[in-house]
């Protein structure tokens, strides 16, 4: 979140905050466990990574297993859980 604030401040002011704390950004995204917060804000940091690192990061943040599980949960809710809940009330 601190980096997002710096990027916003850079856009609003004259000071150059480009790539401030780049090592920390790399560490956070590449070495820590993937979570919803990283997946939410990853797009703001694309310029901090080269193409190969970016590809590795995307695989780390959005593994196929997680993607498929989330899609199946959405489909289950949309086509089975919600329609059945509507039948129970009638």
CSV table of C-alpha atoms in Angstrom, one decimal:
chain,number,residue,atom,x,y,z
A,1,UNK,CA,0.0,0.0,0.0
A,2,UNK,CA,2.9,2.3,0.8
A,3,UNK,CA,4.1,2.0,-2.8
A,4,UNK,CA,0.7,2.8,-4.2
A,5,UNK,CA,0.7,6.0,-2.1
A,6,UNK,CA,4.1,6.9,-3.5
A,7,UNK,CA,3.0,6.4,-7.0
A,8,UNK,CA,-0.1,8.6,-6.5
A,9,UNK,CA,2.1,11.3,-4.9
A,10,UNK,CA,4.5,11.2,-7.8
A,11,UNK,CA,1.6,11.8,-10.2
A,12,UNK,CA,0.4,14.8,-8.2
A,13,UNK,CA,3.7,16.4,-7.4
A,14,UNK,CA,7.0,17.4,-9.0
A,15,UNK,CA,9.3,15.0,-7.1
A,16,UNK,CA,10.4,11.8,-8.8
A,17,UNK,CA,9.6,8.7,-6.8
A,18,UNK,CA,10.0,6.3,-9.7
A,19,UNK,CA,11.3,2.9,-8.6
A,20,UNK,CA,11.7,3.9,-5.0
A,21,UNK,CA,12.0,0.7,-2.9
A,22,UNK,CA,12.2,-1.5,-6.0
A,23,UNK,CA,14.1,-4.1,-4.1
A,24,UNK,CA,11.3,-4.3,-1.5
A,25,UNK,CA,8.7,-4.6,-4.3
A,26,UNK,CA,10.7,-7.5,-5.8
A,27,UNK,CA,11.0,-9.2,-2.4
A,28,UNK,CA,7.3,-8.8,-1.5
A,29,UNK,CA,6.0,-10.1,-4.9
A,30,UNK,CA,8.6,-12.8,-5.5
A,31,UNK,CA,9.5,-14.2,-2.1
A,32,UNK,CA,6.3,-13.9,0.0
A,33,UNK,CA,3.3,-16.2,-0.2
A,34,UNK,CA,0.7,-15.2,-2.9
A,35,UNK,CA,-2.5,-13.7,-1.4
A,36,UNK,CA,-5.5,-11.7,-2.5
A,37,UNK,CA,-3.8,-8.3,-1.7
A,38,UNK,CA,-0.9,-9.1,-4.0
A,39,UNK,CA,-3.2,-10.2,-6.7
A,40,UNK,CA,-5.3,-7.1,-6.4
A,41,UNK,CA,-2.4,-4.6,-6.7
A,42,UNK,CA,0.1,-6.5,-8.8
A,43,UNK,CA,-0.8,-4.6,-12.0
A,44,UNK,CA,0.5,-1.3,-10.6
A,45,UNK,CA,4.1,-2.7,-10.4
A,46,UNK,CA,4.5,-4.2,-13.8
A,47,UNK,CA,7.3,-1.7,-14.7
A,48,UNK,CA,9.4,-3.0,-11.8
A,49,UNK,CA,9.9,-6.4,-13.5
A,50,UNK,CA,11.4,-7.5,-16.7
A,51,UNK,CA,9.4,-9.7,-19.0
A,52,UNK,CA,10.7,-13.0,-17.7
A,53,UNK,CA,10.2,-12.0,-14.0
A,54,UNK,CA,6.7,-10.7,-14.9
A,55,UNK,CA,5.7,-14.1,-16.4
A,56,UNK,CA,7.0,-15.9,-13.3
A,57,UNK,CA,5.1,-13.5,-11.1
A,58,UNK,CA,1.8,-14.1,-13.0
A,59,UNK,CA,2.2,-17.8,-12.7
A,60,UNK,CA,2.9,-17.5,-9.0
A,61,UNK,CA,0.0,-15.1,-8.4
A,62,UNK,CA,-2.6,-16.9,-10.6
A,63,UNK,CA,-1.8,-20.6,-10.6
A,64,UNK,CA,-4.2,-22.7,-12.8
A,65,UNK,CA,-5.4,-24.7,-9.7
A,66,UNK,CA,-6.5,-21.5,-7.9
A,67,UNK,CA,-8.1,-20.1,-11.1
A,68,UNK,CA,-10.1,-23.3,-11.8
A,69,UNK,CA,-11.2,-23.6,-8.2
A,70,UNK,CA,-12.5,-20.1,-8.2
A,71,UNK,CA,-14.3,-20.5,-11.5
A,72,UNK,CA,-15.9,-23.7,-10.3
A,73,UNK,CA,-17.1,-22.1,-7.1
A,74,UNK,CA,-18.6,-19.2,-9.1
A,75,UNK,CA,-20.4,-21.6,-11.5
A,76,UNK,CA,-21.7,-23.7,-8.6
A,77,UNK,CA,-23.1,-20.6,-6.9
A,78,UNK,CA,-24.6,-19.2,-10.1
A,79,UNK,CA,-26.2,-22.4,-11.5
A,80,UNK,CA,-26.8,-24.6,-8.5
A,81,UNK,CA,-26.8,-22.9,-5.2
A,82,UNK,CA,-28.8,-19.8,-6.1
A,83,UNK,CA,-31.5,-21.6,-8.2
A,84,UNK,CA,-32.0,-24.2,-5.4
A,85,UNK,CA,-32.3,-21.5,-2.8
A,86,UNK,CA,-35.0,-19.9,-4.9
A,87,UNK,CA,-36.9,-23.2,-5.0
A,88,UNK,CA,-36.8,-23.6,-1.2
A,89,UNK,CA,-38.6,-20.4,-0.6
A,90,UNK,CA,-41.4,-21.2,-3.0
